[in-house]
Each structure stands twice: as structure tokens, then as C-alpha cells.
Amino acid sequence: MLELSQILAFGLICLAMVLTPGPNMIYLISRSICQGKTAGFISLGGVAAGFIFYMLCASFGITALIVAVPYAYDTIRIAGAIYLLWLAWKALRPNASPIFNVKDLSVDSPAKLFLMGFATNLLNPKIAIMYLSLLPQFIHPQQGSILWQSIQLGTIQIFVSVSVNALIVLSAGSIALFLQEKPLWANIQRWLMGTVLAGLAVKILLENRR
């Protein structure tokens, strides 16, 4: 079973990453504004299915990798920290893209909305690297089954991401308008997320090797 410290630390990383602009966020916001909240939630269903797919694939793959390859944990730990630093730089760099950079989209059927949400998530490098590089850092072989711990951590990630994205779908229009009219708050969000991600990366790099 996971310890409370593992759950809280991993949950914080999941929260910081879901609040960092990426393909999923932009697609859901754009879809919700262009076609309505129902379309946004159908698209979110596809995104959630993509999370489940990644969780299952990564859980079985990570289990095999950590057991079979010496120093695999340290390799993916360092790679994950570097990726967090890259995300932090993207948030903090001058002229960073606005968080609500909305795109015009055509009206699509429910089936296509679901499939597009699924495909957007599968092609999202942030999610792929999170599962392959970040999730293994919170796995402790001495606590039991690596596979079961991976599934538990994946479930936490899915819960946090779907919950936050559902709130974004519900309030996409009003939040987008607010941030367009109040650019100071958009800048605060960028600096807050960038600082959190950089801090997490430094913490990961300073951890002792297992």
C-alpha cells in the first residue's frame, strides 16, 4: 500500500502538471467554448480513456523494467526531473503562450468528440513522459507489488486530472474571459506553476539513490 507521503507528493505533481497548459487543456477549453459543455464532457471521456490506456501500459512496462534493468530507477528519475524543469521553463520563459489559447473547432458528433479526446491524450507527450519518467519515482519495491503500486498511482493521476479538467470544462468560457481581461492573473498562474514544477524537479534530483 502507498504511504500518505507518497500520495500527497504524487498528487501535488499531478495537480501542477494538469494546471500546466498542454494539448488536453487547450482541446477541452476550445471544444467547450465552440460546441458547449456537453461536447466538452464527451471529449473529456475520451481523454480519461487515454489516461487508463497509458496507466495499464506503463504499469506493466515499468514493473518489468525496474525488475530487469539495474539502475533503471535512477535513469527515469533524472529524466523525469529534467522534463519537469523543461515544463517550468516553458511556463516562465518570456512571451510564453497564454494558458487559454483557444482554437476554433468545427462541430463534431459525440463519437468523434470521444475519439478526438482519446487521440489528443495519446499524442500528448506530457502524459507519456509523466507515466514513463515520473510515476516510477514514487514506487517502493519494499512496499509490495510494483504493479499494484503503479496502478494505485495511475488511479490518483486520473482522478486529479479528470476532476480538474471537469472544472475547466464547466467554467472554460468565464475563466478564459477573465484571464483575457486580467492578464496579471494569467502571469501569476504561470509563475506559480513554473515555480512548483521547478521545485519538484530539484527535490527529485536531490533524493538519494535507492
PDB file of C-alpha atoms in Angstrom:
ATOM      1  CA  MET A   1       0.000   0.000   0.000  1.00  0.00           C
ATOM      2  CA  LEU A   2       1.067   3.545  -0.667  1.00  0.00           C
ATOM      3  CA  GLU A   3       2.088   5.775   2.218  1.00  0.00           C
ATOM      4  CA  LEU A   4       0.324   9.098   2.773  1.00  0.00           C
ATOM      5  CA  SER A   5       3.521  10.999   1.901  1.00  0.00           C
ATOM      6  CA  GLN A   6       3.671   9.211  -1.462  1.00  0.00           C
ATOM      7  CA  ILE A   7       0.037  10.004  -2.203  1.00  0.00           C
ATOM      8  CA  LEU A   8       0.372  13.693  -1.305  1.00  0.00           C
ATOM      9  CA  ALA A   9       3.628  14.213  -3.200  1.00  0.00           C
ATOM     10  CA  PHE A  10       2.422  12.444  -6.327  1.00  0.00           C
ATOM     11  CA  GLY A  11      -0.941  14.185  -6.122  1.00  0.00           C
ATOM     12  CA  LEU A  12       0.823  17.566  -5.993  1.00  0.00           C
ATOM     13  CA  ILE A  13       2.826  16.732  -9.116  1.00  0.00           C
ATOM     14  CA  CYS A  14      -0.355  15.612 -10.898  1.00  0.00           C
ATOM     15  CA  LEU A  15      -2.085  18.850  -9.924  1.00  0.00           C
ATOM     16  CA  ALA A  16       0.811  21.012 -11.079  1.00  0.00           C
ATOM     17  CA  MET A  17       1.018  19.197 -14.392  1.00  0.00           C
ATOM     18  CA  VAL A  18      -2.711  19.275 -15.148  1.00  0.00           C
ATOM     19  CA  LEU A  19      -2.695  23.033 -14.478  1.00  0.00           C
ATOM     20  CA  THR A  20       0.222  23.487 -16.877  1.00  0.00           C
ATOM     21  CA  PRO A  21      -1.151  24.257 -20.361  1.00  0.00           C
ATOM     22  CA  GLY A  22      -0.912  21.381 -22.798  1.00  0.00           C
ATOM     23  CA  PRO A  23      -2.804  19.696 -25.671  1.00  0.00           C
ATOM     24  CA  ASN A  24      -5.521  18.230 -23.431  1.00  0.00           C
ATOM     25  CA  MET A  25      -6.312  21.532 -21.730  1.00  0.00           C
ATOM     26  CA  ILE A  26      -6.341  23.525 -24.965  1.00  0.00           C
ATOM     27  CA  TYR A  27      -8.543  20.979 -26.727  1.00  0.00           C
ATOM     28  CA  LEU A  28     -11.082  20.736 -23.891  1.00  0.00           C
ATOM     29  CA  ILE A  29     -11.309  24.501 -23.467  1.00  0.00           C
ATOM     30  CA  SER A  30     -11.672  25.089 -27.201  1.00  0.00           C
ATOM     31  CA  ARG A  31     -14.255  22.340 -27.578  1.00  0.00           C
ATOM     32  CA  SER A  32     -16.286  23.542 -24.587  1.00  0.00           C
ATOM     33  CA  ILE A  33     -16.370  27.126 -25.858  1.00  0.00           C
ATOM     34  CA  CYS A  34     -17.056  26.241 -29.510  1.00  0.00           C
ATOM     35  CA  GLN A  35     -19.591  23.417 -29.022  1.00  0.00           C
ATOM     36  CA  GLY A  36     -20.789  23.614 -25.416  1.00  0.00           C
ATOM     37  CA  LYS A  37     -20.221  21.875 -22.099  1.00  0.00           C
ATOM     38  CA  THR A  38     -21.793  18.571 -23.186  1.00  0.00           C
ATOM     39  CA  ALA A  39     -19.287  18.289 -26.016  1.00  0.00           C
ATOM     40  CA  GLY A  40     -16.538  19.186 -23.563  1.00  0.00           C
ATOM     41  CA  PHE A  41     -17.510  16.369 -21.207  1.00  0.00           C
ATOM     42  CA  ILE A  42     -17.743  13.827 -24.040  1.00  0.00           C
ATOM     43  CA  SER A  43     -14.263  14.871 -25.114  1.00  0.00           C
ATOM     44  CA  LEU A  44     -13.122  14.553 -21.502  1.00  0.00           C
ATOM     45  CA  GLY A  45     -14.411  10.975 -21.528  1.00  0.00           C
ATOM     46  CA  GLY A  46     -12.034  10.253 -24.398  1.00  0.00           C
ATOM     47  CA  VAL A  47      -9.186  11.920 -22.535  1.00  0.00           C
ATOM     48  CA  ALA A  48      -9.941   9.753 -19.472  1.00  0.00           C
ATOM     49  CA  ALA A  49      -9.871   6.622 -21.652  1.00  0.00           C
ATOM     50  CA  GLY A  50      -6.427   7.696 -22.852  1.00  0.00           C
ATOM     51  CA  PHE A  51      -5.261   8.011 -19.241  1.00  0.00           C
ATOM     52  CA  ILE A  52      -6.453   4.472 -18.498  1.00  0.00           C
ATOM     53  CA  PHE A  53      -4.650   3.149 -21.578  1.00  0.00           C
ATOM     54  CA  TYR A  54      -1.405   4.836 -20.516  1.00  0.00           C
ATOM     55  CA  MET A  55      -1.782   3.643 -16.934  1.00  0.00           C
ATOM     56  CA  LEU A  56      -2.153  -0.018 -17.903  1.00  0.00           C
ATOM     57  CA  CYS A  57       0.640   0.043 -20.475  1.00  0.00           C
ATOM     58  CA  ALA A  58       3.029   1.918 -18.218  1.00  0.00           C
ATOM     59  CA  SER A  59       2.238  -0.167 -15.133  1.00  0.00           C
ATOM     60  CA  PHE A  60       3.113  -3.445 -16.807  1.00  0.00           C
ATOM     61  CA  GLY A  61       6.120  -1.959 -18.618  1.00  0.00           C
ATOM     62  CA  ILE A  62       7.530  -0.180 -15.561  1.00  0.00           C
ATOM     63  CA  THR A  63       7.176  -3.336 -13.499  1.00  0.00           C
ATOM     64  CA  ALA A  64       9.231  -5.323 -15.998  1.00  0.00           C
ATOM     65  CA  LEU A  65      11.843  -2.566 -16.446  1.00  0.00           C
ATOM     66  CA  ILE A  66      12.593  -1.905 -12.777  1.00  0.00           C
ATOM     67  CA  VAL A  67      12.874  -5.610 -12.030  1.00  0.00           C
ATOM     68  CA  ALA A  68      15.050  -6.440 -15.056  1.00  0.00           C
ATOM     69  CA  VAL A  69      17.390  -3.459 -15.517  1.00  0.00           C
ATOM     70  CA  PRO A  70      19.877  -2.281 -12.868  1.00  0.00           C
ATOM     71  CA  TYR A  71      19.819   1.468 -12.219  1.00  0.00           C
ATOM     72  CA  ALA A  72      16.635   1.847 -14.296  1.00  0.00           C
ATOM     73  CA  TYR A  73      15.022   3.781 -11.451  1.00  0.00           C
ATOM     74  CA  ASP A  74      17.783   6.394 -11.326  1.00  0.00           C
ATOM     75  CA  THR A  75      17.729   6.838 -15.090  1.00  0.00           C
ATOM     76  CA  ILE A  76      13.996   7.534 -15.253  1.00  0.00           C
ATOM     77  CA  ARG A  77      14.164   9.630 -12.061  1.00  0.00           C
ATOM     78  CA  ILE A  78      16.702  12.002 -13.619  1.00  0.00           C
ATOM     79  CA  ALA A  79      14.858  12.054 -16.943  1.00  0.00           C
ATOM     80  CA  GLY A  80      11.623  12.949 -15.152  1.00  0.00           C
ATOM     81  CA  ALA A  81      13.282  15.774 -13.215  1.00  0.00           C
ATOM     82  CA  ILE A  82      14.755  17.208 -16.420  1.00  0.00           C
ATOM     83  CA  TYR A  83      11.320  17.094 -18.018  1.00  0.00           C
ATOM     84  CA  LEU A  84       9.805  18.981 -15.073  1.00  0.00           C
ATOM     85  CA  LEU A  85      12.482  21.647 -15.441  1.00  0.00           C
ATOM     86  CA  TRP A  86      11.633  21.935 -19.138  1.00  0.00           C
ATOM     87  CA  LEU A  87       7.946  22.415 -18.305  1.00  0.00           C
ATOM     88  CA  ALA A  88       8.909  25.036 -15.725  1.00  0.00           C
ATOM     89  CA  TRP A  89      10.953  26.897 -18.336  1.00  0.00           C
ATOM     90  CA  LYS A  90       8.055  26.776 -20.804  1.00  0.00           C
ATOM     91  CA  ALA A  91       5.819  28.379 -18.156  1.00  0.00           C
ATOM     92  CA  LEU A  92       8.333  31.019 -17.047  1.00  0.00           C
ATOM     93  CA  ARG A  93      10.028  31.979 -20.301  1.00  0.00           C
ATOM     94  CA  PRO A  94       9.317  35.416 -21.802  1.00  0.00           C
ATOM     95  CA  ASN A  95       6.410  35.508 -24.263  1.00  0.00           C
ATOM     96  CA  ALA A  96       5.062  32.127 -23.082  1.00  0.00           C
ATOM     97  CA  SER A  97       1.786  31.099 -24.700  1.00  0.00           C
ATOM     98  CA  PRO A  98      -1.352  32.222 -22.833  1.00  0.00           C
ATOM     99  CA  ILE A  99      -2.983  29.495 -20.761  1.00  0.00           C
ATOM    100  CA  PHE A 100      -6.258  29.867 -22.685  1.00  0.00           C
ATOM    101  CA  ASN A 101      -5.035  29.991 -26.253  1.00  0.00           C
ATOM    102  CA  VAL A 102      -8.414  28.944 -27.696  1.00  0.00           C
ATOM    103  CA  LYS A 103      -8.674  27.407 -31.166  1.00  0.00           C
ATOM    104  CA  ASP A 104     -11.703  27.467 -33.444  1.00  0.00           C
ATOM    105  CA  LEU A 105     -13.112  23.954 -33.952  1.00  0.00           C
ATOM    106  CA  SER A 106     -15.848  22.523 -36.148  1.00  0.00           C
ATOM    107  CA  VAL A 107     -18.979  20.891 -34.725  1.00  0.00           C
ATOM    108  CA  ASP A 108     -18.401  17.123 -34.388  1.00  0.00           C
ATOM    109  CA  SER A 109     -20.530  14.098 -33.489  1.00  0.00           C
ATOM    110  CA  PRO A 110     -20.320  12.539 -29.987  1.00  0.00           C
ATOM    111  CA  ALA A 111     -18.349   9.568 -31.314  1.00  0.00           C
ATOM    112  CA  LYS A 112     -15.806  11.825 -32.981  1.00  0.00           C
ATOM    113  CA  LEU A 113     -15.583  14.014 -29.878  1.00  0.00           C
ATOM    114  CA  PHE A 114     -14.724  10.958 -27.766  1.00  0.00           C
ATOM    115  CA  LEU A 115     -12.177   9.651 -30.273  1.00  0.00           C
ATOM    116  CA  MET A 116     -10.563  13.064 -30.687  1.00  0.00           C
ATOM    117  CA  GLY A 117     -10.232  13.390 -26.898  1.00  0.00           C
ATOM    118  CA  PHE A 118      -8.690   9.919 -26.775  1.00  0.00           C
ATOM    119  CA  ALA A 119      -6.285  10.657 -29.638  1.00  0.00           C
ATOM    120  CA  THR A 120      -5.300  14.059 -28.213  1.00  0.00           C
ATOM    121  CA  ASN A 121      -4.312  12.397 -24.948  1.00  0.00           C
ATOM    122  CA  LEU A 122      -2.439   9.535 -26.591  1.00  0.00           C
ATOM    123  CA  LEU A 123      -0.403  12.036 -28.624  1.00  0.00           C
ATOM    124  CA  ASN A 124       0.269  14.250 -25.597  1.00  0.00           C
ATOM    125  CA  PRO A 125       4.000  13.960 -24.779  1.00  0.00           C
ATOM    126  CA  LYS A 126       3.448  15.419 -21.311  1.00  0.00           C
ATOM    127  CA  ILE A 127       1.290  12.469 -20.273  1.00  0.00           C
ATOM    128  CA  ALA A 128       3.560   9.891 -21.886  1.00  0.00           C
ATOM    129  CA  ILE A 129       6.657  11.194 -20.122  1.00  0.00           C
ATOM    130  CA  MET A 130       4.792  11.565 -16.844  1.00  0.00           C
ATOM    131  CA  TYR A 131       3.886   7.887 -16.789  1.00  0.00           C
ATOM    132  CA  LEU A 132       7.262   6.674 -18.033  1.00  0.00           C
ATOM    133  CA  SER A 133       9.545   9.030 -16.086  1.00  0.00           C
ATOM    134  CA  LEU A 134       7.709  10.470 -13.088  1.00  0.00           C
ATOM    135  CA  LEU A 135       5.413   7.729 -11.820  1.00  0.00           C
ATOM    136  CA  PRO A 136       8.239   5.209 -11.132  1.00  0.00           C
ATOM    137  CA  GLN A 137       9.891   7.612  -8.691  1.00  0.00           C
ATOM    138  CA  PHE A 138       7.074   7.002  -6.213  1.00  0.00           C
ATOM    139  CA  ILE A 139       7.284   3.217  -6.381  1.00  0.00           C
ATOM    140  CA  HIS A 140       8.991   1.447  -3.468  1.00  0.00           C
ATOM    141  CA  PRO A 141       9.672  -2.249  -4.197  1.00  0.00           C
ATOM    142  CA  GLN A 142       9.943  -2.965  -0.478  1.00  0.00           C
ATOM    143  CA  GLN A 143       6.283  -1.944  -0.050  1.00  0.00           C
ATOM    144  CA  GLY A 144       4.965  -4.812  -2.140  1.00  0.00           C
ATOM    145  CA  SER A 145       3.814  -5.372  -5.696  1.00  0.00           C
ATOM    146  CA  ILE A 146       5.289  -2.846  -8.144  1.00  0.00           C
ATOM    147  CA  LEU A 147       2.366  -3.434 -10.481  1.00  0.00           C
ATOM    148  CA  TRP A 148      -0.209  -2.709  -7.776  1.00  0.00           C
ATOM    149  CA  GLN A 149       1.614   0.457  -6.682  1.00  0.00           C
ATOM    150  CA  SER A 150       1.752   1.609 -10.320  1.00  0.00           C
ATOM    151  CA  ILE A 151      -1.985   1.103 -10.727  1.00  0.00           C
ATOM    152  CA  GLN A 152      -2.696   2.966  -7.487  1.00  0.00           C
ATOM    153  CA  LEU A 153      -0.545   5.927  -8.564  1.00  0.00           C
ATOM    154  CA  GLY A 154      -2.129   5.899 -12.004  1.00  0.00           C
ATOM    155  CA  THR A 155      -5.571   5.992 -10.421  1.00  0.00           C
ATOM    156  CA  ILE A 156      -4.553   9.058  -8.386  1.00  0.00           C
ATOM    157  CA  GLN A 157      -3.337  10.778 -11.554  1.00  0.00           C
ATOM    158  CA  ILE A 158      -6.556  10.003 -13.407  1.00  0.00           C
ATOM    159  CA  PHE A 159      -8.713  11.235 -10.514  1.00  0.00           C
ATOM    160  CA  VAL A 160      -6.806  14.522 -10.157  1.00  0.00           C
ATOM    161  CA  SER A 161      -6.638  15.186 -13.899  1.00  0.00           C
ATOM    162  CA  VAL A 162     -10.268  14.331 -14.665  1.00  0.00           C
ATOM    163  CA  SER A 163     -11.526  16.356 -11.676  1.00  0.00           C
ATOM    164  CA  VAL A 164      -9.556  19.475 -12.639  1.00  0.00           C
ATOM    165  CA  ASN A 165     -10.419  19.141 -16.333  1.00  0.00           C
ATOM    166  CA  ALA A 166     -14.108  18.745 -15.471  1.00  0.00           C
ATOM    167  CA  LEU A 167     -13.971  22.075 -13.623  1.00  0.00           C
ATOM    168  CA  ILE A 168     -12.208  23.602 -16.618  1.00  0.00           C
ATOM    169  CA  VAL A 169     -14.940  22.343 -18.967  1.00  0.00           C
ATOM    170  CA  LEU A 170     -17.633  23.790 -16.695  1.00  0.00           C
ATOM    171  CA  SER A 171     -16.008  27.211 -16.460  1.00  0.00           C
ATOM    172  CA  ALA A 172     -13.999  27.431 -19.688  1.00  0.00           C
ATOM    173  CA  GLY A 173     -15.760  30.473 -21.099  1.00  0.00           C
ATOM    174  CA  SER A 174     -15.818  32.548 -17.938  1.00  0.00           C
ATOM    175  CA  ILE A 175     -12.225  31.734 -16.988  1.00  0.00           C
ATOM    176  CA  ALA A 176     -10.965  32.476 -20.489  1.00  0.00           C
ATOM    177  CA  LEU A 177     -12.732  35.837 -20.489  1.00  0.00           C
ATOM    178  CA  PHE A 178     -11.427  36.667 -17.009  1.00  0.00           C
ATOM    179  CA  LEU A 179      -7.810  35.907 -17.917  1.00  0.00           C
ATOM    180  CA  GLN A 180      -8.072  37.829 -21.162  1.00  0.00           C
ATOM    181  CA  GLU A 181      -9.303  40.872 -19.251  1.00  0.00           C
ATOM    182  CA  LYS A 182      -6.906  40.372 -16.298  1.00  0.00           C
ATOM    183  CA  PRO A 183      -3.519  39.385 -17.768  1.00  0.00           C
ATOM    184  CA  LEU A 184      -1.889  39.888 -14.352  1.00  0.00           C
ATOM    185  CA  TRP A 185      -3.663  36.764 -13.046  1.00  0.00           C
ATOM    186  CA  ALA A 186      -2.508  34.762 -16.060  1.00  0.00           C
ATOM    187  CA  ASN A 187       1.066  35.790 -15.291  1.00  0.00           C
ATOM    188  CA  ILE A 188       0.644  34.841 -11.630  1.00  0.00           C
ATOM    189  CA  GLN A 189      -0.616  31.408 -12.713  1.00  0.00           C
ATOM    190  CA  ARG A 190       2.406  30.947 -14.995  1.00  0.00           C
ATOM    191  CA  TRP A 191       4.906  31.883 -12.302  1.00  0.00           C
ATOM    192  CA  LEU A 192       3.179  29.789  -9.650  1.00  0.00           C
ATOM    193  CA  MET A 193       3.105  26.665 -11.817  1.00  0.00           C
ATOM    194  CA  GLY A 194       6.649  27.220 -13.060  1.00  0.00           C
ATOM    195  CA  THR A 195       7.954  27.607  -9.508  1.00  0.00           C
ATOM    196  CA  VAL A 196       6.134  24.495  -8.281  1.00  0.00           C
ATOM    197  CA  LEU A 197       7.403  22.375 -11.179  1.00  0.00           C
ATOM    198  CA  ALA A 198      10.988  23.611 -10.747  1.00  0.00           C
ATOM    199  CA  GLY A 199      10.834  22.950  -7.004  1.00  0.00           C
ATOM    200  CA  LEU A 200       9.581  19.415  -7.550  1.00  0.00           C
ATOM    201  CA  ALA A 201      12.354  18.785 -10.087  1.00  0.00           C
ATOM    202  CA  VAL A 202      15.041  19.935  -7.636  1.00  0.00           C
ATOM    203  CA  LYS A 203      13.557  17.772  -4.883  1.00  0.00           C
ATOM    204  CA  ILE A 204      13.615  14.727  -7.162  1.00  0.00           C
ATOM    205  CA  LEU A 205      17.229  15.345  -8.198  1.00  0.00           C
ATOM    206  CA  LEU A 206      18.332  15.677  -4.553  1.00  0.00           C
ATOM    207  CA  GLU A 207      16.743  12.401  -3.495  1.00  0.00           C
ATOM    208  CA  ASN A 208      19.165   9.650  -2.511  1.00  0.00           C
ATOM    209  CA  ARG A 209      19.518   6.819  -4.983  1.00  0.00           C
ATOM    210  CA  ARG A 210      17.683   3.671  -3.943  1.00  0.00           C
TER     211      ARG A 210
END
